[in-house]
Coordinates of C-alpha atoms and ligand atoms in Angstrom, one line a residue:
X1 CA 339.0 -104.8 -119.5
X2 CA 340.9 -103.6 -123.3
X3 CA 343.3 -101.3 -122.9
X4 CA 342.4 -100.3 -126.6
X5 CA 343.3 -97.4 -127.6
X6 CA 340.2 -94.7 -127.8
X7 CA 338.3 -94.1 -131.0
X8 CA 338.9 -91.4 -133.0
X9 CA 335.3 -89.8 -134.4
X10 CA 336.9 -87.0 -135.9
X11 CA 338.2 -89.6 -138.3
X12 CA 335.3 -91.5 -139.1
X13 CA 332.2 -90.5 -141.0
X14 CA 329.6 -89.9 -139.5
X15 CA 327.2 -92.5 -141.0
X16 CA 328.6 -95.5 -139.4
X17 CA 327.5 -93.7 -136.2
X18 CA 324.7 -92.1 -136.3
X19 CA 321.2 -92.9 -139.1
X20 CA 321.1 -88.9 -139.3
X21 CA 317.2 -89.1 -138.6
X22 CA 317.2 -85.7 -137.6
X23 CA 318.3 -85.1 -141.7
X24 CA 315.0 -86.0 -143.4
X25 CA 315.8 -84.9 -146.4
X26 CA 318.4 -86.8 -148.6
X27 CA 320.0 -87.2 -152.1
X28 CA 322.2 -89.7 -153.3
X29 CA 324.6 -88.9 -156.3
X30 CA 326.4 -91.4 -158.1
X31 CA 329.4 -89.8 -160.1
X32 CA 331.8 -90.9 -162.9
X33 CA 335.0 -89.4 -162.9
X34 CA 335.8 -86.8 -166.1
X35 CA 338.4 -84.8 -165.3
X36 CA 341.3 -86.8 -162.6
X37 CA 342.9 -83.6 -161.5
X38 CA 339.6 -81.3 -160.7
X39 CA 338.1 -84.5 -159.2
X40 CA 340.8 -85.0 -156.7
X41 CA 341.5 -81.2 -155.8
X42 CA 337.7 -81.4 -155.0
X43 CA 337.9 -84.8 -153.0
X44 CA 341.3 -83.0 -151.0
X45 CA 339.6 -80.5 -149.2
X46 CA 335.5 -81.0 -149.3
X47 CA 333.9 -80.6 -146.1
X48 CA 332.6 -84.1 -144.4
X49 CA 331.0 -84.8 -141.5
X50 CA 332.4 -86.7 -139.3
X51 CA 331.3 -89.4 -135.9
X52 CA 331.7 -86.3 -133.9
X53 CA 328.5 -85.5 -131.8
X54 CA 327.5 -81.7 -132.9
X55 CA 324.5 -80.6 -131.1
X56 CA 322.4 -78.8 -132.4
X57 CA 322.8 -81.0 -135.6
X58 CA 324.6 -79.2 -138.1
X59 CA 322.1 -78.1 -141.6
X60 CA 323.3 -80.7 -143.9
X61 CA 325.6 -83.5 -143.5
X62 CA 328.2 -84.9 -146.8
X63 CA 329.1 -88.9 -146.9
X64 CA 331.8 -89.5 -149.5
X65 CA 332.4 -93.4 -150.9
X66 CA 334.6 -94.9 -153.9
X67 CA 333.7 -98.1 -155.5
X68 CA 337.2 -99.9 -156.8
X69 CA 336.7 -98.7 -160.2
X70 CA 336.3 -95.1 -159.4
X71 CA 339.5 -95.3 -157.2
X72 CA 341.6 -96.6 -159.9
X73 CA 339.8 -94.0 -162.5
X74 CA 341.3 -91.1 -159.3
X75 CA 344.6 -92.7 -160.2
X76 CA 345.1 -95.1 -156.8
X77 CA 347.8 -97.3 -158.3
X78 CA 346.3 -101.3 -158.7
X79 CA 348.6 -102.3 -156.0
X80 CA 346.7 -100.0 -153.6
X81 CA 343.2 -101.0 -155.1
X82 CA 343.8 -104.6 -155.3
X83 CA 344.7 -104.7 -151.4
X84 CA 341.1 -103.8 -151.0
X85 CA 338.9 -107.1 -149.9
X86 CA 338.2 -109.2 -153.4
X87 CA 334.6 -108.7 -153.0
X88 CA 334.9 -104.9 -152.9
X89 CA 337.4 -105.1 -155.7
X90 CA 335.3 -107.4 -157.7
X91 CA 332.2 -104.8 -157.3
X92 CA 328.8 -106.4 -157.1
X93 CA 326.8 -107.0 -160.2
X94 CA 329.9 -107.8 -162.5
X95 CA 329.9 -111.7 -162.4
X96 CA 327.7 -114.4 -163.6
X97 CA 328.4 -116.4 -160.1
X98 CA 327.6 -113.6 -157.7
X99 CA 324.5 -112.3 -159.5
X100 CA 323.3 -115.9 -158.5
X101 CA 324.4 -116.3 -155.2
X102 CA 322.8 -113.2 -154.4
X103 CA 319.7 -113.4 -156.4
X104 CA 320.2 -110.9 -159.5
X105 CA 318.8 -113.0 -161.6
X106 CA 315.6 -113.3 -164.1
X107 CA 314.5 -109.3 -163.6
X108 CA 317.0 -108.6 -161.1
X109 CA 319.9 -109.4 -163.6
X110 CA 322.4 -106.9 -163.8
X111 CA 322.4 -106.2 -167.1
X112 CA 318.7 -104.6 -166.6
X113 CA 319.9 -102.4 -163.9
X114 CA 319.4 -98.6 -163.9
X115 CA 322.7 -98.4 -162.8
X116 CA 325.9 -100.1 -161.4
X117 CA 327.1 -103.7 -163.2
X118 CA 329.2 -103.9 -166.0
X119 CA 330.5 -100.5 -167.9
X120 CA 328.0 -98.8 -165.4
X121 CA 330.0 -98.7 -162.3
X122 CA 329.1 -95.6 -160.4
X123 CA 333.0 -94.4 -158.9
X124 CA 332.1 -91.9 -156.4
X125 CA 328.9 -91.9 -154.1
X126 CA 328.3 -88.7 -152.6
X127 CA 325.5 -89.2 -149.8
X128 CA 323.8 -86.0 -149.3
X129 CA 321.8 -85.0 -145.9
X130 CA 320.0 -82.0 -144.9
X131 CA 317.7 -80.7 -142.1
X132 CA 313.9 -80.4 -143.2
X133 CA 314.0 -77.9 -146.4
X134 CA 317.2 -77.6 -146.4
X135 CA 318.5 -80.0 -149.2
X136 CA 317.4 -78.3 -152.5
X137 CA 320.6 -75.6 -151.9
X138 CA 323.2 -77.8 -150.6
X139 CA 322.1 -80.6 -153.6
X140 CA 322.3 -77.2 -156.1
X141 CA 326.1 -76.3 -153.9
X142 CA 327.6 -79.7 -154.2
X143 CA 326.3 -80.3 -158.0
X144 CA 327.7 -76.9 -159.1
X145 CA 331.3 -77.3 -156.9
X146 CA 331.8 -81.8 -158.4
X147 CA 330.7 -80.5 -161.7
X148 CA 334.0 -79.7 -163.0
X149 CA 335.6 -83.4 -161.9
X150 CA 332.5 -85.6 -162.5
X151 CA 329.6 -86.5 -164.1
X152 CA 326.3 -87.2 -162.8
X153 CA 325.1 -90.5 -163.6
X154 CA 322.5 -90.9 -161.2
X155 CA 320.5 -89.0 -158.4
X156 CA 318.7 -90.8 -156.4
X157 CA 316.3 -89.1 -154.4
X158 CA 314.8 -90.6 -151.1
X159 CA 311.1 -89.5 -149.4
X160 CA 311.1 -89.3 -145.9
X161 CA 308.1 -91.7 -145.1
X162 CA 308.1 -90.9 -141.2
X163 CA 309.9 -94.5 -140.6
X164 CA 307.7 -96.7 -142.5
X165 CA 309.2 -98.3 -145.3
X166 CA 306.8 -98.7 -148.7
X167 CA 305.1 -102.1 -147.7
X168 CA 303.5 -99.9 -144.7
X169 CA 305.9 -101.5 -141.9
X170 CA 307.7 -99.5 -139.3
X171 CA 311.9 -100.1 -140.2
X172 CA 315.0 -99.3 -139.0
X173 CA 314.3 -100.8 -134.8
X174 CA 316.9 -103.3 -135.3
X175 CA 320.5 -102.4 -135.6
X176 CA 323.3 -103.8 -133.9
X177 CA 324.8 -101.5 -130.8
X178 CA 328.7 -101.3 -131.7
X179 CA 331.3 -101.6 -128.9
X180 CA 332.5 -97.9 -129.5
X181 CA 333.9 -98.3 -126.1
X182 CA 336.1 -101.3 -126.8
X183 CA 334.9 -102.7 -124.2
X184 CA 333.9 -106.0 -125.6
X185 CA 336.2 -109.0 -125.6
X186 CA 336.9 -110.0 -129.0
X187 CA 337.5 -113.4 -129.4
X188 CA 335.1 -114.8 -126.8
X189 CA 334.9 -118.0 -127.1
X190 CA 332.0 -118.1 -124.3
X191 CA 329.5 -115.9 -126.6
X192 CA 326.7 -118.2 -127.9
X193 CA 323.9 -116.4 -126.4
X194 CA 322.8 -113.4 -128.6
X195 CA 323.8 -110.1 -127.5
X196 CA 323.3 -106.7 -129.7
X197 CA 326.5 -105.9 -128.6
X198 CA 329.3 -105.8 -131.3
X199 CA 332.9 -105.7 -131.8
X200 CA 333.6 -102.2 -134.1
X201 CA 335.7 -104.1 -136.3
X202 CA 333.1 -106.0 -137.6
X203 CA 331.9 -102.3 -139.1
X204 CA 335.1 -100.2 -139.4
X205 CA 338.3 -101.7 -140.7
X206 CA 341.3 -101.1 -138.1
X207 CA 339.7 -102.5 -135.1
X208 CA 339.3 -106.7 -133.9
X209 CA 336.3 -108.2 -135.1
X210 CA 334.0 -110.7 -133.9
X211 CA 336.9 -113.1 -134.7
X212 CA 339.6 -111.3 -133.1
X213 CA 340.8 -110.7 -136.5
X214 CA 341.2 -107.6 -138.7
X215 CA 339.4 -107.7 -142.0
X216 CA 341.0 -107.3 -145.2
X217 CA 342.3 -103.8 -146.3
X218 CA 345.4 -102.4 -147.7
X219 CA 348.0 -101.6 -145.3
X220 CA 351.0 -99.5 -146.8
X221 CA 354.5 -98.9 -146.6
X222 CA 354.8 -95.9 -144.1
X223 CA 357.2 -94.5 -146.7
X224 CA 354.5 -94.5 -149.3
X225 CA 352.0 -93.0 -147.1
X226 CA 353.5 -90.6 -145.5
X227 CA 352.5 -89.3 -142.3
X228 CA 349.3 -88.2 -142.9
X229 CA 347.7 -92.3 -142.2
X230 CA 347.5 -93.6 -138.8
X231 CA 349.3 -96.8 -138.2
X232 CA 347.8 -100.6 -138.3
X233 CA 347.0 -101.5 -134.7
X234 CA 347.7 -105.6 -135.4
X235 CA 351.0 -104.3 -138.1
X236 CA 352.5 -101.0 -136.8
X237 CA 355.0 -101.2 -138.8
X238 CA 352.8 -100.0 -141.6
X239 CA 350.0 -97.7 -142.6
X240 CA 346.5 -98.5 -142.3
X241 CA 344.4 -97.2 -145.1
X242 CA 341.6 -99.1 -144.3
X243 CA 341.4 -97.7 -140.5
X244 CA 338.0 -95.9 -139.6
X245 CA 336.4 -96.6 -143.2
X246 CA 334.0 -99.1 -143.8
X247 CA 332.4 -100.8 -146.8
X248 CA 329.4 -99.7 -147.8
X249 CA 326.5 -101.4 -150.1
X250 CA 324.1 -99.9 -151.8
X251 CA 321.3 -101.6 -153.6
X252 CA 317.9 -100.1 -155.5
X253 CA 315.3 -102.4 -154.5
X254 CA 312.0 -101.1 -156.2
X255 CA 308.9 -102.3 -154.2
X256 CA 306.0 -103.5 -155.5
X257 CA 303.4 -102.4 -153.0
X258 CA 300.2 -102.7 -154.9
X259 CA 300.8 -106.8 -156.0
X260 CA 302.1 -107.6 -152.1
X261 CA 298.8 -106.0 -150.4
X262 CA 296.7 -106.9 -153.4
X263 CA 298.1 -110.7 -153.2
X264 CA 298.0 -111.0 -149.2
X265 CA 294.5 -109.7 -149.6
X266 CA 293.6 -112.3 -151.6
X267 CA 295.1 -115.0 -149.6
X268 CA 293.1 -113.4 -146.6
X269 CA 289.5 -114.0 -149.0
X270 CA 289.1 -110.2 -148.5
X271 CA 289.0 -110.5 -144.4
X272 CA 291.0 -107.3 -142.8
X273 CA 292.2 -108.9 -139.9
X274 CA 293.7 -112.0 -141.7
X275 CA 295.5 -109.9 -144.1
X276 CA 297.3 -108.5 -141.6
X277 CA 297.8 -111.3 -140.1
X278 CA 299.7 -112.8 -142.9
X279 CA 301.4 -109.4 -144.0
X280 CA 303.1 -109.4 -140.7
X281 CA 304.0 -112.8 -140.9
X282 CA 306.2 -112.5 -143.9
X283 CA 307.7 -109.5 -142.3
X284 CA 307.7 -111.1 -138.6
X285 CA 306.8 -107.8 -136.9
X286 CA 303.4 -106.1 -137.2
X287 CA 303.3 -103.0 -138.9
X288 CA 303.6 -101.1 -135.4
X289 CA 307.0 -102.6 -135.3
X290 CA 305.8 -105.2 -132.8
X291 CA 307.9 -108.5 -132.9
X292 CA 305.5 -111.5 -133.6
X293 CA 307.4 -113.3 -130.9
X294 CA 306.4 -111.5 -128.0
X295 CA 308.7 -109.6 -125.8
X296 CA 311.8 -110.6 -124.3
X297 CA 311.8 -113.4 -122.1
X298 CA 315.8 -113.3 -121.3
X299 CA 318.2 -110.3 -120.9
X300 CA 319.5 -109.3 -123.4
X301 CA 323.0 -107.3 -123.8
X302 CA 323.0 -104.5 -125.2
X303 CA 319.0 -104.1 -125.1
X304 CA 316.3 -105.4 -122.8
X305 CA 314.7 -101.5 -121.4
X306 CA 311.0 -102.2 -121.2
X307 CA 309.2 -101.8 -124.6
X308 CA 312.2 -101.9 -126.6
X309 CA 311.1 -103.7 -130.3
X310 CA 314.6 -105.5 -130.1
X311 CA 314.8 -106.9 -127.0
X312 CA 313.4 -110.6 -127.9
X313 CA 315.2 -113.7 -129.3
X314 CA 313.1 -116.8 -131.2
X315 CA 314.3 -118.9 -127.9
X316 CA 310.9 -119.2 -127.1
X317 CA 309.6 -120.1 -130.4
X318 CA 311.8 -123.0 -131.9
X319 CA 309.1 -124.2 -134.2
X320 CA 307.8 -120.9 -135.5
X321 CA 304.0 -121.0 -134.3
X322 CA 304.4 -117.1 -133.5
X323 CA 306.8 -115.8 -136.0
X324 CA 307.8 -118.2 -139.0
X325 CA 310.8 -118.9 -139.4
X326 CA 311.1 -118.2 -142.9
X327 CA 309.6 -114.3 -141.9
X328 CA 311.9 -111.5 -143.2
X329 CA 313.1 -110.4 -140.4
X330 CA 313.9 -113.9 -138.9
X331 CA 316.0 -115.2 -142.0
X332 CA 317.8 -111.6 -141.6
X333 CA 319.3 -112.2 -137.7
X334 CA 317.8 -115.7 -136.7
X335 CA 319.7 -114.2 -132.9
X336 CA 321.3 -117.2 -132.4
X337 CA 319.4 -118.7 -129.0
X338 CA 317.4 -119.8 -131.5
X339 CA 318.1 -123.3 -130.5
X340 CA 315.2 -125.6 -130.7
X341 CA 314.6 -126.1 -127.3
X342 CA 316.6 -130.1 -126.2
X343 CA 318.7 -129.7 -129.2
X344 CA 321.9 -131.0 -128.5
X345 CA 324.5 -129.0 -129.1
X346 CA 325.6 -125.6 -131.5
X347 CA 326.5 -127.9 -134.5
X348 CA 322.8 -129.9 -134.9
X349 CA 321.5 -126.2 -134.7
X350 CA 323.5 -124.6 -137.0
X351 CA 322.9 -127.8 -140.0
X352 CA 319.1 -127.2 -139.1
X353 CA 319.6 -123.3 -139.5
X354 CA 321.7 -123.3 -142.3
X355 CA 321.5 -126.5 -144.3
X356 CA 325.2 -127.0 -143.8
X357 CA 326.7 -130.4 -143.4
X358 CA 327.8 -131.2 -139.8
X359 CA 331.4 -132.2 -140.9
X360 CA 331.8 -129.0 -142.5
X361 CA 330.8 -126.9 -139.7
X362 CA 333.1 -128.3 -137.9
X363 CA 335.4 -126.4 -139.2
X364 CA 333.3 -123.4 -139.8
X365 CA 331.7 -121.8 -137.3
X366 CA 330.0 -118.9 -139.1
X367 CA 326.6 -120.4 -138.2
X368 CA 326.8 -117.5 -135.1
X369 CA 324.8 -114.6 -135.6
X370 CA 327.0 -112.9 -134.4
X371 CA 329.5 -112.4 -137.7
X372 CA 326.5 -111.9 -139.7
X373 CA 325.4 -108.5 -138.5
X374 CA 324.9 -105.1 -141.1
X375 CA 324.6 -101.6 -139.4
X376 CA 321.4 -100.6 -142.0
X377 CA 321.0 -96.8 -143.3
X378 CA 318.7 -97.4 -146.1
X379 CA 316.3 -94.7 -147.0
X380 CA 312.7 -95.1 -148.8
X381 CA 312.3 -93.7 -152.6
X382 CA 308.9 -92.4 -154.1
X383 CA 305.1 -92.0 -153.5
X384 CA 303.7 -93.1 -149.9
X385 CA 301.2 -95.8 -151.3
X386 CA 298.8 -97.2 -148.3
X387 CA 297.9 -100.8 -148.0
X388 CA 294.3 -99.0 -148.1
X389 CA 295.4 -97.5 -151.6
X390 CA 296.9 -100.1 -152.9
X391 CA 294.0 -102.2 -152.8
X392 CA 291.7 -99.7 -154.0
X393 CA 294.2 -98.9 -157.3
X394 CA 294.8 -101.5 -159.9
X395 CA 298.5 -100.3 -159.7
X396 CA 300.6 -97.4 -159.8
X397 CA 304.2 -96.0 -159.5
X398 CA 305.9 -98.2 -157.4
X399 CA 308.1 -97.0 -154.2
X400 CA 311.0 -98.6 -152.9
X401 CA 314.1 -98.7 -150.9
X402 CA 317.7 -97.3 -151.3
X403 CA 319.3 -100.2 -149.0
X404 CA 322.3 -99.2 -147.8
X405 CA 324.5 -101.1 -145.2
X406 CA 327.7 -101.2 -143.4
X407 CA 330.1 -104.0 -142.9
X408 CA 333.6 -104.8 -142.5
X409 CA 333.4 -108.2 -144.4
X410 CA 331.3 -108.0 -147.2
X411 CA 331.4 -111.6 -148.4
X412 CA 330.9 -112.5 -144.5
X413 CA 328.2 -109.8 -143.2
X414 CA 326.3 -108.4 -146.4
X415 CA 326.5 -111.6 -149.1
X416 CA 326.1 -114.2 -146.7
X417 CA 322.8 -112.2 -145.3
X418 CA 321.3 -112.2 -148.5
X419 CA 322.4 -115.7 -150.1
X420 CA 322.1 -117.8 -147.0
X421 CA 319.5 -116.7 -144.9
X422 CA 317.3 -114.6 -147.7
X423 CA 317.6 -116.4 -150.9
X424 CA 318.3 -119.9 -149.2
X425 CA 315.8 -122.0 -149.9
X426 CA 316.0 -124.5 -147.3
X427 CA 316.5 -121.9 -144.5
X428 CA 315.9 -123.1 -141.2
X429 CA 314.9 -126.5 -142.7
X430 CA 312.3 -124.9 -144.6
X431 CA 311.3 -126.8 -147.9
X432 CA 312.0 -124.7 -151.3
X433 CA 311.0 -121.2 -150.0
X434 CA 313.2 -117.7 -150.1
X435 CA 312.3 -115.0 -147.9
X436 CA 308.6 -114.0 -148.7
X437 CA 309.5 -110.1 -149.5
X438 CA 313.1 -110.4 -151.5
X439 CA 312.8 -113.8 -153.1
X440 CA 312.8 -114.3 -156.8
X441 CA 310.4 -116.7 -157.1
X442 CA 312.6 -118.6 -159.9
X443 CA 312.0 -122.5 -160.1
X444 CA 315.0 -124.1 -158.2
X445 CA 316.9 -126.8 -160.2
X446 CA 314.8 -129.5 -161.4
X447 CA 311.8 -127.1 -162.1
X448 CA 310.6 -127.3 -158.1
X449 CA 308.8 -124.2 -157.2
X450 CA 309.8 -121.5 -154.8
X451 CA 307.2 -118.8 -154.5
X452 CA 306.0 -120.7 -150.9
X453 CA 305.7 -119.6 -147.6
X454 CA 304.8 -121.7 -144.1
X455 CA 303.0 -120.5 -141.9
X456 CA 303.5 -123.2 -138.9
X457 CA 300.5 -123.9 -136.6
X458 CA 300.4 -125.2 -133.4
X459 CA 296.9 -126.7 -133.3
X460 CA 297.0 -128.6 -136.7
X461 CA 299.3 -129.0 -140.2
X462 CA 300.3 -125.7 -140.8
X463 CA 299.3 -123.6 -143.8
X464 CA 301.6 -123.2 -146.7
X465 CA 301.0 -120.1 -149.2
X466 CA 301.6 -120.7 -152.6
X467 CA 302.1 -118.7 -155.6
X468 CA 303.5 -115.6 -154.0
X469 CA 304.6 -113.3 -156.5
X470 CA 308.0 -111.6 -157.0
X471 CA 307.5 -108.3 -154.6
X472 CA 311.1 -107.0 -154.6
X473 CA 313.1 -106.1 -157.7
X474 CA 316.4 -104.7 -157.8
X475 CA 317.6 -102.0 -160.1
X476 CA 320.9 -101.0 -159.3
X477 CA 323.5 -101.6 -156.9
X478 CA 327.4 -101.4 -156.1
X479 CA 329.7 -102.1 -153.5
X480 CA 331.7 -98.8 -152.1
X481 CA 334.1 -98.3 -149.8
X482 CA 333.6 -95.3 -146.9
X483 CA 337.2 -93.6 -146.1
X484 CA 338.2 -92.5 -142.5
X485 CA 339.4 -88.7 -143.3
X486 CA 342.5 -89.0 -143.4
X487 CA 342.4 -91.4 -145.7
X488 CA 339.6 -89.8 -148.0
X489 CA 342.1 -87.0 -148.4
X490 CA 345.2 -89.7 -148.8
X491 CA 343.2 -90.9 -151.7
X492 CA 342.7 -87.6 -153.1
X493 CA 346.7 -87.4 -153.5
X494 CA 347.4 -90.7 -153.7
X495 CA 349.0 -92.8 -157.2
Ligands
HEM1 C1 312.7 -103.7 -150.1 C2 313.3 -104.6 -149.4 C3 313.2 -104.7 -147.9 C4 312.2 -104.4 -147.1 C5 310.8 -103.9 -147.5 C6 312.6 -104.7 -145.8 C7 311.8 -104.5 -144.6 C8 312.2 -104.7 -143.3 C9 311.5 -104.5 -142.2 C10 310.0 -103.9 -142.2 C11 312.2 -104.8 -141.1 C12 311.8 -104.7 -139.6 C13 312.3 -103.5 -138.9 C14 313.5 -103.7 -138.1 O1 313.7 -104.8 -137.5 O2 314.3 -102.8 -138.1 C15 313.5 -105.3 -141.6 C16 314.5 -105.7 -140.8 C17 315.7 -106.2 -141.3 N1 316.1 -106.3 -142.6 FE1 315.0 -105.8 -144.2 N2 313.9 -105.1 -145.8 C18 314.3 -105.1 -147.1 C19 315.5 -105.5 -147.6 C20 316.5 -106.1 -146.8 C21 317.8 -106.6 -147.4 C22 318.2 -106.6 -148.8 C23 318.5 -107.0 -146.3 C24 319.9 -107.7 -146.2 C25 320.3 -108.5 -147.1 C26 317.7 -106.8 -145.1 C27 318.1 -107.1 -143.8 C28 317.4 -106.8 -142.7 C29 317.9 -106.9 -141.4 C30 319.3 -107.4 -141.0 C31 316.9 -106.6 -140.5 C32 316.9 -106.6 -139.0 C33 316.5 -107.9 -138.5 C34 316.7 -108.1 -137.0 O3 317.8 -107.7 -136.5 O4 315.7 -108.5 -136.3 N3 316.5 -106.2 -145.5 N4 313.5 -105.2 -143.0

């Protein structure tokens, strides 16, 4: 048993604890700083909501996030910025190298975003909720009270699609459970078998991680800080700025709903239950939510009640005949007992799940789903378009999906998600295909195709789709970084 010390809720915002799903109705503003001064006299005293539970749920509900270049355009001094993780600092769609690695390339390049990328950073994020018709006054409030500190360069709306994201499939069941207790043992060695359970630092800076470790943030001289930051739990000596914030990534992912129905359909020769079929197989769930792979045939920590959607690992599926292993939500969290059944040993499993050489593994030992987990609070954009409609139409304004997660480790949690397991083309052993809703479809090197999919089958070769087009583009995204209180208003102050 950790003798950690509690957690402190009324120092956290609220998002990284609850989805607010009672809060239908949501607006995202991204905000350039004009005037310093009335910018940070607003950003010292606004009203957020915190991890506290408030029942009944309050009306509305304000999230408040910086990406680097809007702290340093607050006036945080560099040395304070630059303490910040490199990938946070670095921001998400300013270099060649991590455009490629995570697949902002050909129309997802940067330089056609909406917003975010070079010269377009967004520096504040102000994530606005509100009870059922009660967002059109508080968006109206908050617009009038930043508009003397900022300008609006974005608003992003959201449409509450009754949990179904645009493609027509139930979202949001899977989400890690995190250890809010401190109860879980950081540093266990013995974990390989997948548990939902997870360490809080591997979400909030402050707190161990999965390693044991504390993720990178600036801690500062208590002298500097004052007394108004709490102290670093593994450095006490100084002030932790990172402590009860998180890092926070947003992408615009615009969905093109009429080509994915209209190209399953195809691939199905017209017939409605095939087209399902295959549809669910990219995602790995049907559209009820149900996992391909059948329920759970193990306990599971941290889930397992009867009829819970998460409660299954691929254990019992090591060749994919249920749900492919290149499906969506399988490159996502591959829940590491997915060991082929008689595979000897974590190592052959990880170079078969990842690609990796052996020898490097060995000294890497990431391959565990476990460091790879994102807490998702992503909300749908635009029309409600119906597999039924989006055959009938020849096309139309295209929905999509405001992804947002939290991580500690973005290079670790968010980047290795999305290059490794979604973008990886050999995924799981799989031969030049990217995960069949986010992939690019660009040739890889040598002009080989990607735009495949496998569909393994147990009585025969197993089929292979080809051609799939590009059904996910991205339009604008940044990284950000989610204060505790205290420090939100440090930050406010702070040079
Ligand atoms: C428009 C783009 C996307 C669509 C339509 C989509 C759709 C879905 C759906 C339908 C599910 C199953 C519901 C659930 O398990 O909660 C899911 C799960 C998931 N997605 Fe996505 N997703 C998209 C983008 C992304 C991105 C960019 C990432 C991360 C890089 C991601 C990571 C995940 C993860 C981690 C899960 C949970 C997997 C599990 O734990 O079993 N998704 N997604």
């Amino acid at each position: 048993m950790s003798t950690a010390l509690p957690v402190e809720f009324s120092d956290i915002q609220g998002l990284a604890r609850f989805g607010y799903k009672h809060h239908t109705e949501a607006s995202f503003l991204l905000l350039r700083v004009r005037d310093r001064d009335a910018a940070r006299r607003w950003l010292g005293a606004v009203p957020v909501s915190t991890a506290e539970a408030i029942e009944p749920p309050p009306d509305t509900a304000l999230q408040v996030a910086f990406s680097s270049e809007g702290l340093r355009a607050l006036g945080v001094a560099d040395a304070i910025v630059d303490a910040f993780a490199a990938d946070f600092v670095a921001g998400m769609g300013n270099d060649e190298n991590r455009a490629r690695r995570l697949g902002d390339v050909g129309t997802n390049e940067p330089s056609r975003w909406q917003w975010g990328g070079a010269g377009r950073e967004p520096h504040v994020l102000l994530l606005l909720y509100a009870l059922p018709g009660r967002l059109a006054e508080f968006r109206r409030r908050v617009g009038a009270e930043c508009e003397g500190g900022f300008d609006l360069m974005a608003d992003l709306s959201t449409s509450d699609l009754d949990g179904i994201e645009p493609f027509g499939f139930t979202d949001g069941i899977s989400q890690p459970l995190l250890d809010w207790e401190r109860r879980r043992a950081a540093r266990d060695a013995e974990r390989n078998d997948y548990s939902n359970l997870s360490c809080l630092g591997e979400y909030l800076l402050g707190y161990p991680n999965e390693y044991g470790g504390y993720t990178d943030r600036p801690l500062l001289d208590p002298a500097l800080a004052g007394t108004q930051l709490p102290r670093a739990e593994d450095a006490p000596d100084r002030s932790d700025l990172g402590r009860n914030g998180s890092y926070l990534v947003l992408r615009q992912l615009r969905q093109d709903v009429h080509g994915f129905w209209q190209f399953v359909d195809r691939q199905a020769g017209g017939d409605a239950v095939r087209r399902e079929r295959i549809a669910s197989a990219m995602v790995g769930r049907g559209r009820d939510g149900v996992p391909l792979v059948g329920p759970a045939d193990e306990t599971i920590e941290g889930g397992g009640v009867p009829g819970d959607l998460n409660a299954f690992t691929y254990r019992s599926d090591p060749d994919g005949l249920r749900c492919p292993l290149g499906a969506h939500v399988r490159r996502s969290n591959p829940r590491n007992a997915d060991l082929p059944a008689g595979t000897p040993g974590f190592l052959s499993w990880a170079k078969r799940t990842l690609g990796f050489d052996a020898d490097a593994l060995a000294h890497d030992l990431v391959a565990s789903t476990r460091f790879h987990r994102l807490l998702r609070r992503g909300r749908e954009y635009g029309p409600a378009v119906s597999p039924e409609q989006a055959l009938a139409e020849a096309g139309g304004a295209e929905p999509g999906l405001h992804f947002i997660c939290l991580n500690a480790n973005i290079a670790r949690q968010f980047e290795f998600v999305q290059n490794a397991w979604a973008m990886g083309l050999h995924f799981d052993g799989l031969p030049n295909e990217s995960d069949p809703l986010l992939g690019t479809r660009l040739a890889a090197a040598g002009g080989t195709p990607t735009d495949g999919f496998s569909l393994p089958r147990g009585d025969g070769p197993g089929e292979r789709i080809a051609g799939l087009p590009q059904f996910v583009t991205v339009l604008g995204g940044a990284y950000f970084f989610l204060p505790g209180i205290r420090a939100l208003r440090f930050l406010a102050t702070a040079h």
